[in-house]
Coordinates of C-alpha atoms and ligand atoms in Angstrom, one line a residue:
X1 CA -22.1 9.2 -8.0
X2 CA -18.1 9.9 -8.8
X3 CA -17.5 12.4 -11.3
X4 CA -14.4 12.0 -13.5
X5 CA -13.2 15.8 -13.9
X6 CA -11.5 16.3 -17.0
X7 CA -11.7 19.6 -16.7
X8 CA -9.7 19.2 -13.3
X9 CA -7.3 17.3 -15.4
X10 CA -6.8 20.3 -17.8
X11 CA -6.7 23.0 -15.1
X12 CA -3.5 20.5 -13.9
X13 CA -1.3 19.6 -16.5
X14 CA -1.8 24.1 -17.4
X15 CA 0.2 24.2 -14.1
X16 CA 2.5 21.8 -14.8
X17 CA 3.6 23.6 -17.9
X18 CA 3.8 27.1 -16.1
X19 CA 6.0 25.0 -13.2
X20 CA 8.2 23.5 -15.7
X21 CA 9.1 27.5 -17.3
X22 CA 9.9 28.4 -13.3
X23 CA 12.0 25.1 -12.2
X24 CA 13.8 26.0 -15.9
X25 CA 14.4 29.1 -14.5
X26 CA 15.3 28.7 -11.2
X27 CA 18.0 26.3 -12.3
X28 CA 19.5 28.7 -14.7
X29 CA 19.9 30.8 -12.0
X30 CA 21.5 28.2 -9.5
X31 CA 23.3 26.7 -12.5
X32 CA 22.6 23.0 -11.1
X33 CA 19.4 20.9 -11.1
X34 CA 16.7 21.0 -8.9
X35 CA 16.1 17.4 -7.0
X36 CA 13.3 15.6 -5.2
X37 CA 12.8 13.3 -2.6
X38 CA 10.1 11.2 -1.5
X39 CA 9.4 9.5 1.2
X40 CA 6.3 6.7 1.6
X41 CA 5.0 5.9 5.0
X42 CA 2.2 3.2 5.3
X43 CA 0.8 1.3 2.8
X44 CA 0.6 0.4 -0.9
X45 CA -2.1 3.3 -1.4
X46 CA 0.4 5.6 -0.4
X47 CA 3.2 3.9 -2.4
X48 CA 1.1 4.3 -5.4
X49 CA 0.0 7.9 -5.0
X50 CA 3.9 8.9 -4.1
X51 CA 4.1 7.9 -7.8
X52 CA 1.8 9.7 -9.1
X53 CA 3.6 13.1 -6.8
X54 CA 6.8 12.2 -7.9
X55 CA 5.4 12.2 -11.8
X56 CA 4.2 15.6 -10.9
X57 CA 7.3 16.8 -9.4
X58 CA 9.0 15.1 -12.5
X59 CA 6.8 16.6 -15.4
X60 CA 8.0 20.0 -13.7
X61 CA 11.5 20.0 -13.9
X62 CA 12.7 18.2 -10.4
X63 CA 15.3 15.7 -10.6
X64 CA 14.6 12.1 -8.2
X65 CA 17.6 11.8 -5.4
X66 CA 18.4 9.2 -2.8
X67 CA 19.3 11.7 -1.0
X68 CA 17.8 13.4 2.3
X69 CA 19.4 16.9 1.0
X70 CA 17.0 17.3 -1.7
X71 CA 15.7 20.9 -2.9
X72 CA 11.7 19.4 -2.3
X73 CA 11.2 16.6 0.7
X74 CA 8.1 15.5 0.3
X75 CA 6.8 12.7 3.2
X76 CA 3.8 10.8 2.3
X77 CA 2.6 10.0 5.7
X78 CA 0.8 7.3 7.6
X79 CA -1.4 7.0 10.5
X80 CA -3.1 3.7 11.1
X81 CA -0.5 3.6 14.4
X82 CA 0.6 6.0 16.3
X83 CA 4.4 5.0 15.5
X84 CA 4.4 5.6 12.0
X85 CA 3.1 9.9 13.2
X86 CA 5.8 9.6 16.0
X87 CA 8.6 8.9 12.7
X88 CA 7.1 12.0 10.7
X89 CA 7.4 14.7 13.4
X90 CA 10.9 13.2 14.1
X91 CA 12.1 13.7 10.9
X92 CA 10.7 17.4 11.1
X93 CA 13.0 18.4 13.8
X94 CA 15.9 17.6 11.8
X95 CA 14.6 19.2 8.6
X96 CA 14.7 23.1 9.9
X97 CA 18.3 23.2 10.0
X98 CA 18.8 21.6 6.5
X99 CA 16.1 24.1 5.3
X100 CA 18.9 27.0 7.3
X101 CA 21.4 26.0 4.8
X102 CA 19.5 25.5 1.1
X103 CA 16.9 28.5 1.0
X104 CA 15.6 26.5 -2.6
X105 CA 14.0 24.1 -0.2
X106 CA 10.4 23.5 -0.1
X107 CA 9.2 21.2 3.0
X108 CA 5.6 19.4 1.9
X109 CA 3.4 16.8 3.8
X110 CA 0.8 14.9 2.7
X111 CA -1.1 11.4 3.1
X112 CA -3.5 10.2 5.9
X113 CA -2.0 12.0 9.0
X114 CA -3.1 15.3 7.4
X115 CA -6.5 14.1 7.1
X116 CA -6.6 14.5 10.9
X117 CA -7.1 18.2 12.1
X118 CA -5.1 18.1 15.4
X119 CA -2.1 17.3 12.9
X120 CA -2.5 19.9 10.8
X121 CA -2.9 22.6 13.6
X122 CA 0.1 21.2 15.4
X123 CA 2.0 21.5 12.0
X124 CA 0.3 25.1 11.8
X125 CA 1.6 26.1 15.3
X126 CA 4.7 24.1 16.0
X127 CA 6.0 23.2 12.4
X128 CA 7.0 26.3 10.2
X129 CA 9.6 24.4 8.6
X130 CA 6.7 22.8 6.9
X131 CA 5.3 24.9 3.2
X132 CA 3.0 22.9 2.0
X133 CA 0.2 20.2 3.3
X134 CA -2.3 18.5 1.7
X135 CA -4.1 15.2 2.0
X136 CA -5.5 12.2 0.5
X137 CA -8.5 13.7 -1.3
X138 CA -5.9 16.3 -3.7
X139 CA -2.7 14.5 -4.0
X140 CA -3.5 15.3 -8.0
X141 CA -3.2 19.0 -6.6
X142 CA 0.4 19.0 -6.1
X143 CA 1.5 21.2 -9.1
X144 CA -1.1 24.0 -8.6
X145 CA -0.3 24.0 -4.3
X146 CA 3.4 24.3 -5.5
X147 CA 2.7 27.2 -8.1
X148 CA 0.4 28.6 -5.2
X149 CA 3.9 28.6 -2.6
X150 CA 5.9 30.4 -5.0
X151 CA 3.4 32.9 -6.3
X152 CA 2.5 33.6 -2.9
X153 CA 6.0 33.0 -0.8
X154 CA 4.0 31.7 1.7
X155 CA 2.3 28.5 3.5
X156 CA -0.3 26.5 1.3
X157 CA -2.4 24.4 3.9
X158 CA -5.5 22.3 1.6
X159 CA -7.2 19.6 3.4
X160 CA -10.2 18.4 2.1
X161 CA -12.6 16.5 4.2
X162 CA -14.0 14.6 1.6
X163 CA -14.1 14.2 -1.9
X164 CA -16.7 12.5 -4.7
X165 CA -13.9 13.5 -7.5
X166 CA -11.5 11.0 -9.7
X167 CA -9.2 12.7 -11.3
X168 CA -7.8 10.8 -14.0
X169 CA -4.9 10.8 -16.6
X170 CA -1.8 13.2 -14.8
X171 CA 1.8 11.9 -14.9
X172 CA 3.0 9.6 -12.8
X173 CA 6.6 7.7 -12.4
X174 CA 7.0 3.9 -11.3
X175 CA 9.7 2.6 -8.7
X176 CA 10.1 -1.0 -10.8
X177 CA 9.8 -0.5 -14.7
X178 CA 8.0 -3.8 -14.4
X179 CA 5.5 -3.7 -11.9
X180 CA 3.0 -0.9 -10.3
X181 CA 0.2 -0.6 -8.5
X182 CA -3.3 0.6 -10.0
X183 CA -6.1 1.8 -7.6
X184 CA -9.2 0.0 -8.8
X185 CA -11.3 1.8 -5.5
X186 CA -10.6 4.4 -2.9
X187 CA -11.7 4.8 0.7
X188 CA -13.6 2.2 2.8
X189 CA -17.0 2.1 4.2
X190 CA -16.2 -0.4 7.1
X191 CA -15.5 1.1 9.9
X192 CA -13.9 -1.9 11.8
X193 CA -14.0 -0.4 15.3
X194 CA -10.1 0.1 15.6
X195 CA -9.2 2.2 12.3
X196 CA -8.7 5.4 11.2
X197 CA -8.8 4.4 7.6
X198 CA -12.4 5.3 6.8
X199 CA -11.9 8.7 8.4
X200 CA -8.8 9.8 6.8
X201 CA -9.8 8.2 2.6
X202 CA -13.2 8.9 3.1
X203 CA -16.1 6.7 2.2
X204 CA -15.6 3.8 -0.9
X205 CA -15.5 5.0 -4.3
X206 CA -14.8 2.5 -7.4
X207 CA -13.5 3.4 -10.6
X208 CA -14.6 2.6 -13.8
X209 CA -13.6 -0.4 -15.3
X210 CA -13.2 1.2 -18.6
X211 CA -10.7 3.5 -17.1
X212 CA -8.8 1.0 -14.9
X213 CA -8.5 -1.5 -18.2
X214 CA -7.1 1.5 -20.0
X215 CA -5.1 2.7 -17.5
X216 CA -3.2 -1.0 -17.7
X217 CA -3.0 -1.6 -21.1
X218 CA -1.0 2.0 -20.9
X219 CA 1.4 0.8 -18.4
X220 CA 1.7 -2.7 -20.3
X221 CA 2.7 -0.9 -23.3
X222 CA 5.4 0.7 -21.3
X223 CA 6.5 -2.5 -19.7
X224 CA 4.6 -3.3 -16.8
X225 CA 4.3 -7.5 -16.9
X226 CA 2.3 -7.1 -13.2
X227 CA 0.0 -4.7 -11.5
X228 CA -1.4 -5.2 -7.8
X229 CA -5.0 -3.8 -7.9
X230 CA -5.3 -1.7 -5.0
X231 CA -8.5 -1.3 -2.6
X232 CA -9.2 -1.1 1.0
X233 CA -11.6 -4.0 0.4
X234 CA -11.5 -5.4 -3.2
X235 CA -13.9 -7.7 -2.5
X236 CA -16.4 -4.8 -2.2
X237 CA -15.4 -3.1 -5.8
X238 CA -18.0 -2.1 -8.0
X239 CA -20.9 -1.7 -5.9
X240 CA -21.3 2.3 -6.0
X241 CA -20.8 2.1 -10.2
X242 CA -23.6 3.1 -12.5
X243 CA -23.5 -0.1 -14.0
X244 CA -22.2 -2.4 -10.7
X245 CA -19.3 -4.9 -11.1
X246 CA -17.8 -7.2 -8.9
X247 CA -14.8 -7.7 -8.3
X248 CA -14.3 -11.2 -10.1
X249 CA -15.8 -9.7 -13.4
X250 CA -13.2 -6.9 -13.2
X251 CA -10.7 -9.6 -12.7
X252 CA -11.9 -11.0 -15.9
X253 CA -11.1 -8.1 -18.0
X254 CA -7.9 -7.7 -16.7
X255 CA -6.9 -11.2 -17.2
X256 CA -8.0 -10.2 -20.9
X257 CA -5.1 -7.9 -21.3
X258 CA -2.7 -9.1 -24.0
X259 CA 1.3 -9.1 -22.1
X260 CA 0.1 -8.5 -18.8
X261 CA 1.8 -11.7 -16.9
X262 CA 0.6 -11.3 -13.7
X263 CA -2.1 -10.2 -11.3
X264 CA -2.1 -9.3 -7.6
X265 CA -4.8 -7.8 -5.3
X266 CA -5.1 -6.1 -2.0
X267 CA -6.8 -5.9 0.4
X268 CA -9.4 -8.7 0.8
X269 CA -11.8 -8.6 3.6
X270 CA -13.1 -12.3 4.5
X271 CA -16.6 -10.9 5.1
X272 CA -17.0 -9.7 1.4
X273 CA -14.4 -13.1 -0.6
X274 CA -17.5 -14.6 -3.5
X275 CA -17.3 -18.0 -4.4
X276 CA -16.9 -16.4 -7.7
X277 CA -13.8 -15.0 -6.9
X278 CA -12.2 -18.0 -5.5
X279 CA -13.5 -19.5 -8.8
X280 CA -12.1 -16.6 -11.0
X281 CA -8.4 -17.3 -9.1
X282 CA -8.6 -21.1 -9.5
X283 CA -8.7 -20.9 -13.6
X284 CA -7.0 -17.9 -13.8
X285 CA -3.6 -18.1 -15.6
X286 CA -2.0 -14.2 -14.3
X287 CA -3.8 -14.3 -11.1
X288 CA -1.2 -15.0 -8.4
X289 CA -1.9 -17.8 -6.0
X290 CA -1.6 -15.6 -3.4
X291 CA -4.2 -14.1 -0.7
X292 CA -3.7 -11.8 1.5
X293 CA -6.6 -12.4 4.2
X294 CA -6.7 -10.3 7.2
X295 CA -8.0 -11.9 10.3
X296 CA -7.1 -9.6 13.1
X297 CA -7.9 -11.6 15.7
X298 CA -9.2 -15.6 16.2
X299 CA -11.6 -14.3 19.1
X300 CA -15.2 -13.9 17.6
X301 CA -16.3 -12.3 21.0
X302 CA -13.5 -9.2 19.8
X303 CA -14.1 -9.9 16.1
X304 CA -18.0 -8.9 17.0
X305 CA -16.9 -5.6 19.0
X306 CA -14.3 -4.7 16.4
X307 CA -17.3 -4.7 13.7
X308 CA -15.6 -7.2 11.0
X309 CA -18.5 -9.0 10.6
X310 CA -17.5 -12.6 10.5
X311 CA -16.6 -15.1 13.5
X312 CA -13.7 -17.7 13.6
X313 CA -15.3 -20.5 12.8
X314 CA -16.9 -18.4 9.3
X315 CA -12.8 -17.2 8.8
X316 CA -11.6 -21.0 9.1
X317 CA -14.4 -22.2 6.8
X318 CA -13.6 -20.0 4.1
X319 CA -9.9 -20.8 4.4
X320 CA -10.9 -24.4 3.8
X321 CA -13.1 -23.5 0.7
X322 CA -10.0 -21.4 -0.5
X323 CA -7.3 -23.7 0.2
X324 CA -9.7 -26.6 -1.4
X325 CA -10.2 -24.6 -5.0
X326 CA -6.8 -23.9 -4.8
X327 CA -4.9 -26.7 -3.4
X328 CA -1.0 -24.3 -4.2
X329 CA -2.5 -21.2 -2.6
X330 CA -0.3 -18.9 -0.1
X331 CA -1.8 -17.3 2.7
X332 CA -1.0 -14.1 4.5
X333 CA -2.9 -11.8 7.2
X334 CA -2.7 -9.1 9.4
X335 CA -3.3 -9.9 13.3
X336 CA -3.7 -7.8 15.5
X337 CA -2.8 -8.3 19.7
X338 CA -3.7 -6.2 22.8
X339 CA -7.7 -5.0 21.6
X340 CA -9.5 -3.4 24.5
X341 CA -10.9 -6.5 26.5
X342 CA -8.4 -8.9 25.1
X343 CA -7.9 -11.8 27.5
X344 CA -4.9 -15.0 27.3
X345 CA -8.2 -16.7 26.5
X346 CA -8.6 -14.4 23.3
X347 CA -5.0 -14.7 22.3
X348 CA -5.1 -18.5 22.5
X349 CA -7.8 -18.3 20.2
X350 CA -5.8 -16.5 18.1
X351 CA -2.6 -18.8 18.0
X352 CA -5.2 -20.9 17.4
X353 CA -6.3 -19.2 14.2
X354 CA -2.4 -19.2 13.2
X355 CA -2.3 -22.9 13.1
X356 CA -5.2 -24.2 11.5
X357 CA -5.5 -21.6 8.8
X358 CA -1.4 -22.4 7.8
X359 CA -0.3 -18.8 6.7
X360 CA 3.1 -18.3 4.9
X361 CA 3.8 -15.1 6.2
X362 CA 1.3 -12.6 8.8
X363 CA 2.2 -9.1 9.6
X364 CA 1.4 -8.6 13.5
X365 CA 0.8 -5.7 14.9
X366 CA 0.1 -4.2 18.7
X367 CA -3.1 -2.2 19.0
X368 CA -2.8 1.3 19.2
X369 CA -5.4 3.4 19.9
X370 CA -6.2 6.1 17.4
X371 CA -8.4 9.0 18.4
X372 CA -11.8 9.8 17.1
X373 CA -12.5 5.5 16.4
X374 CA -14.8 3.8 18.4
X375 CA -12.6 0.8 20.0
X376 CA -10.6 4.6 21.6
X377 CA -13.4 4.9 24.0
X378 CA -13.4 1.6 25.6
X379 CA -12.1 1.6 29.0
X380 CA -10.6 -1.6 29.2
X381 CA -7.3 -1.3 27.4
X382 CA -4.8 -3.6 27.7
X383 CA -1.8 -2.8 29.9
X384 CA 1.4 -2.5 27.5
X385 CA 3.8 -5.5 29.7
X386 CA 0.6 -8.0 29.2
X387 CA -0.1 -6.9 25.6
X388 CA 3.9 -7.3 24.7
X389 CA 3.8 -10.9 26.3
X390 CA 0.8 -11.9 23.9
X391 CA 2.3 -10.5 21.3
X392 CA 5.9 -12.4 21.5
X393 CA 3.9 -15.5 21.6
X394 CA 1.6 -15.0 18.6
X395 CA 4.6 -13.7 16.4
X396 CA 6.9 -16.9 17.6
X397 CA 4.2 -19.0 16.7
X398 CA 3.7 -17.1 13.1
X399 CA 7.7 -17.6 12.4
X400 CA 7.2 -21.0 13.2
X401 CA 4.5 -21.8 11.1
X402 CA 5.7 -19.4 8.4
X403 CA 9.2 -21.0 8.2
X404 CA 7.4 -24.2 7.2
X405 CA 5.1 -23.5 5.1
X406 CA 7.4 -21.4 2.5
X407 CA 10.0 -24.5 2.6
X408 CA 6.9 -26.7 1.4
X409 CA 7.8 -25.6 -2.4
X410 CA 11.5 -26.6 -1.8
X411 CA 13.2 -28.6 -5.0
X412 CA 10.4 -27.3 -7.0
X413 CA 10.6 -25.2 -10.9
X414 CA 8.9 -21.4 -10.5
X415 CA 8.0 -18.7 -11.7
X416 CA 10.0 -15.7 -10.8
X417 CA 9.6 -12.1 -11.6
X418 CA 13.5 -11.2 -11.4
X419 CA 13.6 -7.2 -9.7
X420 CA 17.1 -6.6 -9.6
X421 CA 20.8 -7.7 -8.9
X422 CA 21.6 -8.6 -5.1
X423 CA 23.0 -6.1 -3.3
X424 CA 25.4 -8.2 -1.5
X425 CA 26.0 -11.1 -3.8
X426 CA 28.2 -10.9 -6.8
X427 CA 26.3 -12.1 -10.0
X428 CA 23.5 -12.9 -8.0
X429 CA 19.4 -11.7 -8.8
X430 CA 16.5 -11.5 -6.7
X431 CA 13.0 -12.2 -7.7
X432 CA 9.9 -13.0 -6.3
X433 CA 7.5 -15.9 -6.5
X434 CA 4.0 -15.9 -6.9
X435 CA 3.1 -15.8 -3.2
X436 CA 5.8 -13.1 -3.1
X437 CA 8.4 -14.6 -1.5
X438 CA 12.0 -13.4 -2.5
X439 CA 14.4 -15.6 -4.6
X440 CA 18.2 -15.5 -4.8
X441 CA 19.6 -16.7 -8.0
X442 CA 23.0 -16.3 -10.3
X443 CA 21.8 -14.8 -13.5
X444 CA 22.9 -11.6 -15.6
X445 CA 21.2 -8.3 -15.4
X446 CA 19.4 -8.7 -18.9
X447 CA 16.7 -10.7 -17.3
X448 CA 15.9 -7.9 -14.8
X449 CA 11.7 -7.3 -15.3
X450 CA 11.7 -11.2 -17.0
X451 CA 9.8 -13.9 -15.5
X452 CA 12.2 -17.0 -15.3
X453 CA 11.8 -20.4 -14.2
X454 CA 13.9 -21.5 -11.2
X455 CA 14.9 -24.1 -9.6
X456 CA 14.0 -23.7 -5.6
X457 CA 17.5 -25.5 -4.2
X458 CA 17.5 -23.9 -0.5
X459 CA 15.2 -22.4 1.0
X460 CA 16.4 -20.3 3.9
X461 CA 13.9 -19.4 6.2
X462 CA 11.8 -16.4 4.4
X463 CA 13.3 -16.7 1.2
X464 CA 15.2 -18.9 -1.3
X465 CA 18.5 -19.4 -3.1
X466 CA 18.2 -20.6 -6.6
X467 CA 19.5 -21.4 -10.1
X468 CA 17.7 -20.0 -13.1
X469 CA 16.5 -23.6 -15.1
X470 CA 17.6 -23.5 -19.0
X471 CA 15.8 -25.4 -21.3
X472 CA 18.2 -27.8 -22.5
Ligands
SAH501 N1 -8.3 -2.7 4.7 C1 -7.5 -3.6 5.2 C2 -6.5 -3.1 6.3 C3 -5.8 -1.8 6.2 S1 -4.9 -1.4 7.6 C4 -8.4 -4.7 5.8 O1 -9.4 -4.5 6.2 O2 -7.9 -5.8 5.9 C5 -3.7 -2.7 7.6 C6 -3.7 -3.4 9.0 O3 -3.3 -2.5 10.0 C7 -5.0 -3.9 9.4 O4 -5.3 -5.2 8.8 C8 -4.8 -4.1 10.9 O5 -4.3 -5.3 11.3 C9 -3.8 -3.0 11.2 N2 -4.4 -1.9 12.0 C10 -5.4 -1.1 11.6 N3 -5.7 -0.3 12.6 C11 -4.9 -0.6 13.6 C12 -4.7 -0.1 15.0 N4 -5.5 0.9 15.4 N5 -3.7 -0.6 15.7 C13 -2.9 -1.6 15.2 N6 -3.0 -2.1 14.0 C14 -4.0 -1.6 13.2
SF4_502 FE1 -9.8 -0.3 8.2 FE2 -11.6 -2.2 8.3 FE3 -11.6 -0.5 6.3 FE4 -9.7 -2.3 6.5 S1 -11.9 -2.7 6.2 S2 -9.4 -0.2 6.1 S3 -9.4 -2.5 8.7 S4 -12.0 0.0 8.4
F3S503 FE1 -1.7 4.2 6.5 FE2 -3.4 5.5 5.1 FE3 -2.5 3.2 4.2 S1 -3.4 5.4 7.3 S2 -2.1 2.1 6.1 S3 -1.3 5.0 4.5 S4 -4.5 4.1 4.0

């Protein structure tokens, strides 16, 4: 059973207020503030805990910069492919002659990659520009690691292997006024053959839905109109609770939520998507039409070894079931090329996959083989020149299909959440649809955070220009 430590909670926010008399003074010394600067590798689990750090780093006294040449870099990292480590220790390098010239500067990792002990040891040996690293289990740790550092003056290394802990309630800052993510579970108990996920968040925990109701209705009340609940598996929330929910009851009480506007959810794994859910999305008035349906692969030989625990034919059968509930729905996946023991056969079964199913946008994605996962130890891995040819052809395909679909809702009156003005456009906004994808329409600032109905004149490819329909 998950305990919710209050206590822990206490012990926290005690070293955030010692922090905040230390940054106070520090600054008075330097005479100038003290920034911050995060950087987010991976996914939207990462992109929501760097917001609870940077509330953290906040509450204490630092400043947010855009800037690299911050007082504390922090780098959230990634390591579901090996390119995304490759990025972190490159960045290193560059960080110990920056650290040279501002001795205020604290160097801390954290995220996934230092879930993995041959990280941290390489950090330990090879990386003393580095003063403080922790991991997915104690990102609510930050403020007593960084009291810890300058206490000590010296390297704060805490990795937990595991953790049966929630740790409610700390600070945390939001990127968009507007919109933020909200973990409704943590960890994953699948252990599809290929992934380091399960090793690195440890095994599925759900909160309660007391606590994630709460936890919205706080950040409605501060002017969030949408949240994305966040889970390696949604679909799986609720089993581990004292009193089990599923998923569609929780969405049910967050549909409840008075000024919330609109409700997204990731990820869904097609082994675990109820009837009731698809039931729950067709009636629901804040749930986006949008689902986000990994597939991996259109070969159920592969989809067998890789452990998902559905075939193609189950896949494409739900997809109908979806797409017949919810005649407007977008679809997006993740597919993945070049699995030990892929053959052209495999792939075309793929491609396959990618046409019937229709999806409005796919993330692809070569195989790369992380250590310590099961689909590592298979001898047959696929040469790199064979796996890059498969993958050209799956991702022409998906921009193909892609470019069609999103057109289909050309001419049409939508919904858009408007984020901010466009960057290159004068006088322009951009927005996003339901299903996510980005609109570009004249309109004035004040309806940043709003959801406006526009008119869908052009669509471009990937995204749309616009003009914001009045109701004359
Ligand atoms: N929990 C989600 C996936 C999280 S990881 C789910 O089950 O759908 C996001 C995506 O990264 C996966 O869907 C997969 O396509 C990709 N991925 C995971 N491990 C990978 C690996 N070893 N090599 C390449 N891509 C990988
Ligand atoms: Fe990884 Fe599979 Fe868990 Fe997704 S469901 S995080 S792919 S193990
Ligand atoms: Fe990467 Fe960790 Fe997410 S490995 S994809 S940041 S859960």
């Amino acid at each position: 059973m998950n305990k919710i430590s209050e206590e822990e909670t206490k012990r926290q926010l005690g070293f955030i207020e010692e922090l905040k008399d230390v940054i106070a003074e520090k600054k008075r010394r330097l005479n100038r503030d003290l920034t911050y600067h995060v950087t987010t590798f991976g996914c939207q689990m990462n992109a929501r805990d760097s917001e609870k750090l940077s509330g953290i780093l906040e509450s204490i006294g630092y400043v947010p910069t855009e800037s690299e040449e911050a007082d504390f870099i922090l780098y959230n990292t990634c390591t579901v492919r090996e390119n995304a480590n490759m990025k972190v220790y490159g960045r290193l390098g560059g960080l110990k002659h920056q650290k040279k010239a501002n001795p205020e500067m604290i160097v801390a990792l954290c995220g996934c990659m230092m879930q993995e002990a041959h990280v941290v040891e390489k950090l330990r040996t090879s990386y003393p520009q580095v003063d403080i690293v922790f991991g997915t289990h104690n990102v609510f740790k930050l403020a007593e690691l960084i009291k810890i550092h300058f206490d000590t003056d010296d390297r704060v290394i805490d990795v937990w292997e595991k953790t049966d802990e929630i740790v409610e309630d700390l600070p945390s800052t939001r990127k968009f006024k507007f919109k933020t993510g909200v973990n409704i579970m943590f960890g994953c108990n699948n252990f599809c053959s290929f992934c380091i996920v399960p090793y690195v968040r440890g095994r599925e925990r759900s909160r309660d839905p007391r606590d994630i109701v709460r936890e919205i209705e706080g950040l409605v009340a501060d002017g969030v109109v949408e949240v994305m609940l966040l889970g390696q598996n949604v679909n799986s929330y609720g089993k581990n609770l004292e009193e089990p929910m599923s998923f569609a009851e929780l969405l049910k009480e967050v549909e409840k939520i008075e000024g919330l506007k609109r409700i997204r959810f990731m990820t869904s794994h097609p082994k675990d998507l109820s009837d009731d859910l698809i039931e729950v999305m067709a009636h629901s008035k804040k749930i986006c039409k949008h689902l986000h349906l990994p597939v991996q692969t259109g070969s159920s030989r592969l989809l067998k070894d890789m452990n998902r625990r559905y075939t193609k034919e189950d896949y494409l059968a739900l997809v109908d079931k979806i797409k017949k509930a919810i005649p407007d729905i977008s679809l997006s996946t993740d597919i993945m090329v070049g699995y030990p023991g892929e053959t052209d056969e495999d792939n075309e079964e793929t491609m396959d996959v990618v046409r019937k199913a229709g999806y409005d946008s796919a993330y692809t994605f070569i195989y790369s083989i992380r250590k310590g996962t099961k689909a590592a130890e298979r001898p047959d891995q696929i040469p790199e020149d064979i796996v890059k040819e498969r993958f050209d052809k799956v991702l022409a395909l998906v921009q193909e299909i892609s470019v069609e679909r999103v057109k289909r809702f050309e001419g049409r009156v939508m919904e858009v959440l408007v984020e901010e003005k466009n960057a290159q456009l004068e006088g322009y906004l951009s927005g996003r649809l339901e299903n996510n994808v980005i609109v570009h329409f004249p309109g004035d600032p004040s309806l940043i955070g709003e959801l406006v109905n526009v008119r869908l004149t052009e669509c471009k490819g990937f995204y749309y220009y616009g003009e914001l329909k009045t109701d004359e």
